[in-house]
Coordinates of C-alpha atoms in Angstrom, one line a residue:
M1 CA 5.8 133.7 -87.2
A2 CA 7.8 136.3 -89.3
S3 CA 7.3 140.0 -88.9
H4 CA 3.8 141.2 -89.5
R5 CA 2.7 144.8 -89.4
K6 CA -1.0 144.6 -88.7
S7 CA -1.8 147.6 -86.5
R8 CA -3.7 147.3 -83.2
T9 CA -6.2 149.7 -81.8
P10 CA -5.0 151.2 -78.4
G11 CA -8.1 150.0 -76.6
T12 CA -7.4 146.2 -77.3
R13 CA -3.6 146.2 -76.5
V14 CA -2.6 144.7 -73.2
A15 CA -0.6 146.6 -70.7
G16 CA 3.1 146.4 -71.4
I17 CA 6.3 148.4 -71.5
R18 CA 6.1 151.8 -73.1
T19 CA 9.3 153.7 -73.9
P20 CA 8.4 155.6 -77.2
A21 CA 11.6 157.6 -77.3
L22 CA 14.0 154.7 -76.9
A23 CA 12.0 152.6 -79.1
T24 CA 11.9 155.2 -81.9
A25 CA 15.6 155.7 -81.6
A26 CA 16.4 152.0 -81.8
L27 CA 14.0 151.4 -84.6
T28 CA 15.5 154.2 -86.7
S29 CA 18.4 152.0 -87.7
V30 CA 16.0 149.2 -88.7
A31 CA 14.1 151.7 -90.8
L32 CA 17.1 153.1 -92.5
L33 CA 18.5 149.6 -93.2
S34 CA 15.1 148.7 -94.6
Q35 CA 15.1 151.7 -96.9
T36 CA 18.6 151.0 -98.2
A37 CA 17.7 147.3 -98.7
T38 CA 14.5 148.2 -100.5
A39 CA 14.6 148.7 -104.2
A40 CA 11.9 150.4 -106.2
P41 CA 10.0 148.1 -108.6
S42 CA 12.1 147.3 -111.5
D43 CA 11.2 148.2 -115.1
D44 CA 10.2 144.5 -115.8
G45 CA 7.4 144.8 -113.2
R46 CA 9.1 142.8 -110.4
P47 CA 7.9 143.8 -106.9
S48 CA 10.4 145.6 -104.6
L49 CA 12.1 143.7 -101.8
E50 CA 9.9 145.4 -99.3
E51 CA 6.8 144.3 -101.2
V52 CA 8.0 140.7 -101.4
E53 CA 8.9 140.7 -97.6
K54 CA 5.4 142.0 -96.7
K55 CA 3.7 139.6 -99.0
V56 CA 5.6 136.6 -97.6
D57 CA 4.9 137.7 -94.1
D58 CA 1.2 138.0 -94.9
L59 CA 1.1 134.6 -96.5
Y60 CA 2.7 133.0 -93.4
R61 CA 0.2 134.8 -91.2
Q62 CA -2.7 133.6 -93.4
A63 CA -1.3 130.1 -93.3
E64 CA -1.1 130.1 -89.6
S65 CA -4.7 131.3 -89.3
A66 CA -5.8 128.6 -91.7
T67 CA -3.8 126.1 -89.6
E68 CA -5.7 127.0 -86.4
K69 CA -9.0 126.6 -88.4
Y70 CA -7.7 123.2 -89.6
N71 CA -6.9 122.3 -86.0
A72 CA -10.4 123.3 -84.9
A73 CA -12.1 121.4 -87.7
K74 CA -9.9 118.4 -87.0
E75 CA -10.8 118.3 -83.3
K76 CA -14.5 118.8 -84.1
T77 CA -14.3 115.9 -86.6
A78 CA -12.8 113.6 -84.0
K79 CA -15.5 114.5 -81.5
Q80 CA -18.3 114.1 -84.0
R81 CA -16.9 110.7 -85.3
K82 CA -16.9 109.5 -81.7
Q83 CA -20.5 110.7 -81.3
V84 CA -21.6 109.1 -84.5
D85 CA -19.9 105.7 -83.6
T86 CA -21.7 105.9 -80.2
L87 CA -25.1 106.5 -81.8
L88 CA -24.6 103.7 -84.3
D89 CA -23.7 101.3 -81.5
D90 CA -26.8 102.4 -79.7
V91 CA -29.0 101.9 -82.8
A92 CA -27.5 98.4 -83.3
K93 CA -28.4 97.5 -79.7
R94 CA -31.9 98.9 -79.9
T95 CA -32.4 97.1 -83.2
Q96 CA -31.5 93.8 -81.5
K97 CA -33.9 94.6 -78.7
L98 CA -36.6 95.4 -81.3
N99 CA -36.0 92.1 -83.1
E100 CA -36.4 90.3 -79.7
A101 CA -39.7 92.1 -79.1
R102 CA -40.9 91.2 -82.6
A103 CA -40.0 87.5 -82.0
E104 CA -41.9 87.6 -78.7
L105 CA -45.0 88.9 -80.5
G106 CA -44.6 86.1 -83.0
S107 CA -44.5 83.5 -80.3
F108 CA -47.8 84.9 -78.9
A109 CA -49.4 84.7 -82.2
A110 CA -48.3 81.1 -82.7
A111 CA -49.6 80.2 -79.2
Q112 CA -53.0 81.7 -80.0
Y113 CA -53.1 79.6 -83.1
R114 CA -52.2 76.4 -81.3
T115 CA -54.6 77.0 -78.3
G116 CA -57.5 78.1 -80.5
A117 CA -57.7 81.5 -78.9
G118 CA -59.7 82.7 -81.8
V119 CA -62.3 79.9 -81.6
P120 CA -65.8 81.0 -80.4
D121 CA -66.7 80.2 -76.8
T122 CA -69.4 77.7 -77.8
A123 CA -67.0 75.7 -80.0
T124 CA -64.4 75.8 -77.2
F125 CA -67.0 74.4 -74.7
L126 CA -68.2 71.7 -77.2
L127 CA -64.5 70.6 -78.0
A128 CA -63.3 70.6 -74.4
D129 CA -63.0 67.1 -72.8
T130 CA -64.1 68.4 -69.3
P131 CA -65.4 71.6 -67.8
Q132 CA -62.1 71.8 -65.9
D133 CA -60.3 72.0 -69.3
I134 CA -62.4 75.0 -70.3
F135 CA -61.6 76.7 -67.0
D136 CA -57.9 76.0 -67.3
Q137 CA -57.7 77.2 -70.9
R138 CA -59.4 80.5 -70.1
Q139 CA -57.0 81.1 -67.2
V140 CA -54.0 80.6 -69.5
M141 CA -55.6 82.9 -72.2
D142 CA -56.2 85.7 -69.6
R143 CA -52.6 85.6 -68.5
M144 CA -51.5 85.4 -72.1
T145 CA -53.5 88.4 -73.1
G146 CA -52.0 90.6 -70.3
R147 CA -48.5 89.5 -71.4
Q148 CA -49.4 90.1 -75.1
K149 CA -50.5 93.7 -74.4
E150 CA -47.2 94.3 -72.5
A151 CA -45.2 92.9 -75.3
V152 CA -47.1 95.0 -77.9
D153 CA -46.5 98.2 -75.8
D154 CA -42.8 97.4 -75.4
Y155 CA -42.5 96.7 -79.1
V156 CA -44.1 100.0 -80.1
T157 CA -41.8 101.9 -77.6
R158 CA -38.7 100.3 -78.8
Q159 CA -39.6 100.9 -82.4
S160 CA -40.2 104.6 -81.8
E161 CA -36.9 105.0 -79.8
T162 CA -35.0 103.1 -82.5
M163 CA -36.3 105.4 -85.2
K164 CA -35.4 108.5 -83.2
K165 CA -31.9 107.2 -82.7
R166 CA -31.5 106.3 -86.4
Q167 CA -32.6 109.9 -87.2
E168 CA -30.0 111.3 -84.8
A169 CA -27.3 109.2 -86.3
T170 CA -28.2 110.3 -89.8
E171 CA -28.1 114.0 -88.9
S172 CA -24.8 113.5 -87.1
L173 CA -23.4 111.8 -90.2
E174 CA -24.5 114.7 -92.2
T175 CA -22.8 117.3 -89.8
L176 CA -19.6 115.1 -89.8
T177 CA -19.5 115.3 -93.6
D178 CA -19.8 119.1 -93.5
T179 CA -17.1 119.3 -90.9
Q180 CA -14.8 117.0 -93.0
G181 CA -15.5 119.4 -95.9
D182 CA -14.2 122.4 -93.7
L183 CA -11.2 120.3 -92.8
K184 CA -10.4 119.7 -96.3
T185 CA -10.8 123.3 -97.2
A186 CA -8.6 124.5 -94.4
K187 CA -5.9 122.1 -95.4
A188 CA -6.0 123.2 -98.9
T189 CA -5.8 126.8 -97.9
V190 CA -2.7 126.2 -95.7
Q191 CA -0.9 124.4 -98.5
K192 CA -1.7 127.1 -101.0
K193 CA -0.5 130.0 -98.8
L194 CA 2.8 128.0 -98.0
T195 CA 3.3 127.2 -101.7
D196 CA 2.8 130.9 -102.7
A197 CA 5.3 132.0 -99.9
R198 CA 8.0 129.5 -101.2
E199 CA 7.5 130.6 -104.7
L200 CA 8.0 134.3 -103.8
M201 CA 11.1 133.5 -101.8
S202 CA 12.5 131.3 -104.6
K203 CA 12.4 134.3 -107.0
L204 CA 14.7 136.4 -104.9
T205 CA 18.3 136.8 -105.8
A206 CA 21.1 135.9 -103.4
E207 CA 21.7 139.5 -102.8
E208 CA 18.1 140.2 -102.0
K209 CA 18.0 137.3 -99.6
A210 CA 21.1 138.7 -97.8
R211 CA 19.4 142.1 -97.5
L212 CA 16.3 140.5 -96.0
A213 CA 18.5 138.5 -93.5
A214 CA 20.2 141.8 -92.5
I215 CA 16.8 143.4 -91.9
E216 CA 15.7 140.5 -89.8
K217 CA 18.9 140.6 -87.8
E218 CA 18.3 144.2 -86.8
K219 CA 14.7 143.3 -85.8
Q220 CA 16.1 140.5 -83.6
K221 CA 18.4 143.0 -81.9
E222 CA 15.6 145.4 -81.2
A223 CA 13.4 142.5 -79.9
A224 CA 16.3 141.4 -77.6
R225 CA 16.6 144.9 -76.3
K226 CA 12.9 145.1 -75.5
A227 CA 13.1 141.7 -73.8
A228 CA 16.0 142.9 -71.6
E229 CA 14.0 146.0 -70.7
L230 CA 11.0 143.9 -69.6
A231 CA 13.4 141.6 -67.6
E232 CA 14.7 144.6 -65.7
Q233 CA 11.2 146.0 -65.0
Q234 CA 10.1 142.6 -63.7
K235 CA 13.2 142.2 -61.4
A236 CA 12.4 145.6 -60.0
Q237 CA 8.8 144.6 -59.4
E238 CA 9.8 141.3 -57.6
A239 CA 12.3 143.1 -55.4
A240 CA 9.7 145.6 -54.4
A241 CA 7.2 142.8 -53.8
A242 CA 9.7 140.9 -51.7
Q243 CA 10.5 143.9 -49.6
Q244 CA 6.8 144.6 -49.0
D245 CA 6.3 140.9 -48.0
S246 CA 9.2 141.0 -45.7
G247 CA 7.9 144.1 -43.9
T248 CA 4.4 142.7 -43.7
S249 CA 5.5 139.3 -42.3
G250 CA 7.8 141.0 -39.7
S251 CA 5.0 143.2 -38.3
A252 CA 2.6 140.2 -38.2
S253 CA 5.0 137.7 -36.7
G254 CA 4.0 138.4 -33.1
S255 CA 0.4 137.4 -33.7
A256 CA 0.1 135.2 -36.8
G257 CA 3.4 133.3 -36.6
S258 CA 4.8 131.9 -39.9
A259 CA 1.5 130.6 -41.4
T260 CA 1.5 130.4 -45.2
T261 CA -1.1 132.6 -46.8
P262 CA -3.5 131.3 -49.5
S263 CA -1.8 133.5 -52.1
T264 CA 1.6 132.1 -51.4
S265 CA 0.3 128.6 -51.5
T266 CA -1.4 129.2 -54.9
D267 CA 1.8 130.9 -56.3
S268 CA 3.9 127.8 -55.3
S269 CA 1.4 125.5 -56.9
Y270 CA 1.5 127.4 -60.2
A271 CA 5.2 127.6 -60.2
A272 CA 5.6 123.9 -59.7
K273 CA 3.3 123.2 -62.6
A274 CA 4.9 125.8 -64.8
E275 CA 8.3 124.3 -64.1
K276 CA 7.2 121.0 -65.5
A277 CA 5.5 122.6 -68.5
L278 CA 8.8 124.6 -69.3
A279 CA 10.9 121.5 -68.8
F280 CA 8.8 119.8 -71.4
A281 CA 8.9 122.8 -73.9
R282 CA 12.7 123.1 -73.6
A283 CA 13.1 119.4 -74.5
Q284 CA 11.3 120.1 -77.8
I285 CA 13.7 122.8 -78.8
G286 CA 15.1 122.0 -82.3
K287 CA 12.1 120.0 -83.4
P288 CA 10.5 121.2 -86.7
Y289 CA 7.3 123.3 -87.0
V290 CA 4.7 121.3 -88.9
W291 CA 1.2 122.8 -89.3
G292 CA -1.4 120.7 -87.5
A293 CA 1.3 118.7 -85.5
T294 CA 0.9 117.9 -81.8
G295 CA 4.1 116.0 -81.3
P296 CA 6.1 114.1 -80.4
G297 CA 8.4 114.7 -83.4
S298 CA 7.0 118.1 -84.5
Y299 CA 4.6 120.8 -83.5
D300 CA 2.7 123.8 -84.5
C301 CA 2.4 126.7 -82.1
S302 CA -0.7 125.7 -80.2
G303 CA 0.2 122.0 -80.4
L304 CA 3.5 122.8 -78.5
T305 CA 1.8 124.8 -75.7
Q306 CA -1.0 122.2 -75.3
A307 CA 1.6 119.4 -75.0
A308 CA 3.7 121.5 -72.6
W309 CA 0.9 122.0 -70.1
K310 CA -0.4 118.5 -70.6
A311 CA 3.0 117.3 -69.3
A312 CA 2.3 119.4 -66.1
G313 CA -1.1 117.7 -65.7
V314 CA -3.1 120.6 -67.0
T315 CA -5.5 120.3 -69.9
V316 CA -5.7 123.3 -72.3
P317 CA -7.7 123.4 -75.5
R318 CA -6.2 122.5 -78.9
T319 CA -6.4 125.9 -80.7
T320 CA -5.1 129.4 -80.0
Y321 CA -8.8 130.6 -80.2
D322 CA -9.7 128.4 -77.3
Q323 CA -6.4 128.6 -75.3
V324 CA -6.6 132.4 -75.0
N325 CA -9.9 131.9 -72.9
A326 CA -8.5 129.1 -70.8
G327 CA -7.1 131.0 -67.9
T328 CA -6.6 134.4 -66.3
T329 CA -5.4 137.3 -68.4
V330 CA -2.5 139.3 -67.0
P331 CA -0.5 142.3 -68.1
V332 CA 2.6 141.7 -70.1
S333 CA 4.6 143.3 -67.3
Q334 CA 3.4 140.7 -64.8
A335 CA 4.0 137.7 -67.1
R336 CA 5.4 134.7 -65.2
P337 CA 7.2 131.6 -66.5
G338 CA 4.6 129.2 -67.8
D339 CA 2.2 131.9 -69.0
L340 CA 1.0 131.7 -72.6
V341 CA 1.7 134.7 -74.8
F342 CA -0.7 135.3 -77.7
F343 CA -0.1 137.4 -80.8
Y344 CA -2.1 139.4 -83.4
D345 CA -5.6 140.6 -83.4
D346 CA -6.9 137.3 -84.8
V347 CA -5.0 135.3 -82.0
T348 CA -3.3 133.1 -84.5
H349 CA 0.0 132.5 -82.6
V350 CA 1.1 131.5 -79.2
G351 CA 4.3 130.8 -77.2
I352 CA 5.1 129.9 -73.6
Y353 CA 6.8 132.5 -71.5
I354 CA 10.1 131.5 -69.8
G355 CA 11.0 134.8 -68.1
N356 CA 13.2 137.7 -69.0
G357 CA 11.0 138.8 -71.9
M358 CA 11.7 135.5 -73.7
M359 CA 9.5 132.5 -74.8
I360 CA 9.7 129.1 -76.3
H361 CA 7.5 128.8 -79.5
A362 CA 7.1 127.0 -82.8
P363 CA 7.4 130.0 -85.1
K364 CA 6.3 129.0 -88.7
P365 CA 6.8 126.4 -91.5
G366 CA 10.5 126.0 -92.3
T367 CA 11.6 126.8 -88.7
Y368 CA 12.2 124.9 -85.5
V369 CA 11.0 125.2 -81.9
R370 CA 13.2 127.8 -80.4
E371 CA 13.6 130.5 -77.6
E372 CA 12.9 133.9 -78.8
S373 CA 12.0 137.4 -77.5
I374 CA 8.3 137.9 -77.1
Y375 CA 8.9 141.1 -79.1
Y376 CA 10.1 139.2 -82.1
D377 CA 7.4 140.8 -84.2
G378 CA 7.2 144.1 -82.3
E379 CA 5.2 145.1 -79.2
S380 CA 2.1 145.8 -81.1
S381 CA 1.9 142.2 -82.2
I382 CA 1.3 141.0 -78.6
H383 CA -2.4 140.3 -78.1
S384 CA -2.5 139.2 -74.5
V385 CA -0.9 137.0 -71.8
V386 CA -2.9 134.2 -70.1
R387 CA -2.1 132.2 -67.0
P388 CA -3.6 128.7 -67.7
A389 CA -3.5 127.1 -64.2

């Protein structure tokens, strides 16, 4: 995503690196450049460069939010379609069984007619050739009556179950129709926001576009500085942890030997999976961002992270809203390669951490999968870091 300035409340921000003085000094150049590049609204009512930049950024954010809603509706539609198809298949099978039960009842009715089951006992006696015929006929009818009752009960049960399943199928179809409506609305919203953003950018002069590019370049420098700062902090933490582990293992070697602890085993397992996920993500660099795409030729942000972890044998949900809850939340300072980094209060963007304050992500429409600082939109934009496996 491009730069977005939505503020975060201190209580919801994850633990990260805090160097206010350095950050303020570094950002001063960005602010000054932004001021010099920003012109006041012209007499003809045109918005200032700053207003255009903010509006475009907001539109891209809204488009990505709508994209995640589209992804959720699409996934829900697929599940409901599968459920409806299963119900319809079940109804068809039950209907076939019901028809068979109905046919059996018809055969009993025909048998009664043929054997004279409805004829009075006196008439049956008079019409029988021998007393043995009367006895045999009544034995057959007694057995037939028991089978008839069983057939009737079976028919009534099947009829009730079939009607219930038909009702379930009808309700599921109605729900599917509603979800398809949500899907259509989300798609239209994405397209509208992207169109509006393109129209705003198309109205900028070449000079204004150059100024925006200069501002963006300064922001990238600041983001790279913050990433390097995080990398140094993490290296210091790793060195301290390694030294502590070395001291602990040395003191325990006499009694415990060189046994691997459960924690070490777990870390190794995660690292192996993360390596596979990152290898996949790196192979996608250069492919275009396309909203709603899950590969292999293009991706949106959550489609990329889902596909990367799938390559490592780990299933994560489709949308950012669900992915953020699919693992263990850790502080930014403790982020490890493979972790998912989420952005903004509404959790509408995600990238996969590769170490040294950097990530691989699919930024926004018009861009390509790339490596970038996790501070690309400022420290306040980071929502959380989640370890999915």
